[in-house]
Amino acid sequence: MAGLTLVASAAAADPRAQVRGEMDAELRAQIERAIGEVDAPPSNRFEARRRARGALEAAEALLRSEGYYQPVLEDVVEGEETPVAIVDVTPGPRFLLTEPIVNWVEPPPAPDLQEEVRSDIGLKAGDPGRAVEVIAAEGRLVAGLTRRGHADARADPRRVVVDHAALTVEPTYNIIAGPLVHLNGVRLETRGPTNPNWVAGLAPWSEGEVYDPEDVAELERRLLETGVYDGVGVALAPADQTNADGNRPVVVTLTDRPRRILEAGATFSTAEGSGVDLIWTWHNRFGRADTLVWQARAADVDSRLGVDLRLPHWRRPGQTLRLSAAILNEDTDAYRRTAFAAAADLQQRIGKTSYFSYGVGLDAGKYDENRFDPVTQLPINFDRDLVILTGRGSAYLDNSNDPLDPTTGWRLTVNAQPTAVSGEDTVVFLRTEAQATAYLPIQDNAKTVLAGRIRLGSIIGGEELTIPSDRLFYSGGGGSVRGYEYQGVAPRLPDNTPRGGLSLFEVSAEVRRDVFRNFQGVAFVDAGSVGFDEAPDFSNMRYGAGFGVRYKLPFGPIRADIAFPLDKRDGDADFQVYVSIGQAF
């Protein structure tokens, strides 16, 4: 085998000028960064002199900003044919801060508040007199007043005295606190259909409370998370709009998304077949940032006609009511189901992206199932009508940095579904499931990311033969064990029908590497097993491995994977291909 190696080289950049003089390594590095680099050495002494003078000015500015107010600097040029620009630096003594002085322009804030805000300065006598810290301290003073209700706080020009005899820097801040602001209600300014009373109910404050910028930011977050607005603005009204009670309103401006959106989509997988979706979305139909979605889907595995209504901030902020109904037809290798399904769920947000939810679902339909009888060890066919009532409880904890392309953090999902089945069979059982994923960047800017996933499931209180096929556990496919077809990991019946189980175990590992602009390469290994007792069974593990590519778009990556079964059985394909949006996990 022959190999080809390409070597790319680039000319090393030269410093604009050399730095000479006695100083510590950190200060020297700062000066060198301030001076900067050039692509080529100077071509003549005139050019070298120009560079040396520019370097001197940059070094002097850097030294003054770091508290060195008595430096001695000289620009030097050495050499005739190959001139070298040099800046000779003697930093001199570093000036130190005196105790900062705060002058409160009348009227001052309350005495106890003055002490609280002074603690935010972050400067103390004896610290280096760095200009950036002196400036930042002023910003912290104003921010501290704003957080404590003085929304109009600002700074007059500060006075900084540099004493060359005492080698000190004395900052004096002139702060205008302004009045303590109390809040009124919410004033909605929009031409859209949003109900002003509904927006007012989202405000996390009561009339007369002291202004807190975090409360105003929280109202903005609550409106943005509904997903029905292109733009949301939330701001305190100007001081001249204070009402007779001394309170000021918060002004909300909303820019609505299009009221009707028609979308079409398609999916393809060698494991799960293809599908076409038609989705019609109505936004703000009831004037409370609601979303109504009509869906028609024709697919090899799951076809349906359905409607989904989402009502954010239902009765309390952060709580979403979701109502759904659908007529569906599932045609999998393990079973066929034609049913009507309806569900109602309440989801409560925790923090920014985590939540817990609870609700109830009702399914009624006809099941055509090829099953395995553990007693006779023979396949058996069921054709039965069932009604299934399901309690639904789940929690999702998200500590990752991105919903579609995470590079750091972790996620945890747990759910429990107590279920009662009636009709031609009667059974009560509890279905539980948990999944954890983690993401570890191992290079700067997450150029390479290690990702891992583990998933466990168990059904308690039912028997394999009586539990409906769609409630059993299966494994295999694009979001499971890649390399196997949909439901293809579990043992199979003599007619090649997948056998559903009472327990599940899956684990995955990926290495994701940015390779070129928006492209990312991925290598992965997946493993999984389906068991027939309540506890996971590791005796029938199946393994798959493969590689893929991601093309990163602003909203998330497009994923294409090819995977191979590592312990192929009769009936397994040589490979599987998966195409979707977002990372595999």
mmCIF file of C-alpha atoms in Angstrom, residues 89 167 226-227 351 404 462 520 556:
data_model
loop_
_atom_site.group_PDB
_atom_site.id
_atom_site.type_symbol
_atom_site.label_atom_id
_atom_site.label_comp_id
_atom_site.label_asym_id
_atom_site.label_seq_id
_atom_site.Cartn_x
_atom_site.Cartn_y
_atom_site.Cartn_z
ATOM 1 C CA VAL A 89 11.952 48.932 28.607
ATOM 2 C CA LEU A 167 3.668 55.977 43.994
ATOM 3 C CA THR A 226 -43.183 30.092 24.168
ATOM 4 C CA GLY A 227 -41.590 30.000 20.705
ATOM 5 C CA GLY A 351 -34.365 26.413 35.526
ATOM 6 C CA LEU A 404 -28.898 19.788 19.223
ATOM 7 C CA GLY A 462 -46.662 -7.909 34.081
ATOM 8 C CA GLN A 520 -17.467 17.017 11.694
ATOM 9 C CA GLY A 556 -27.924 22.309 14.521
#
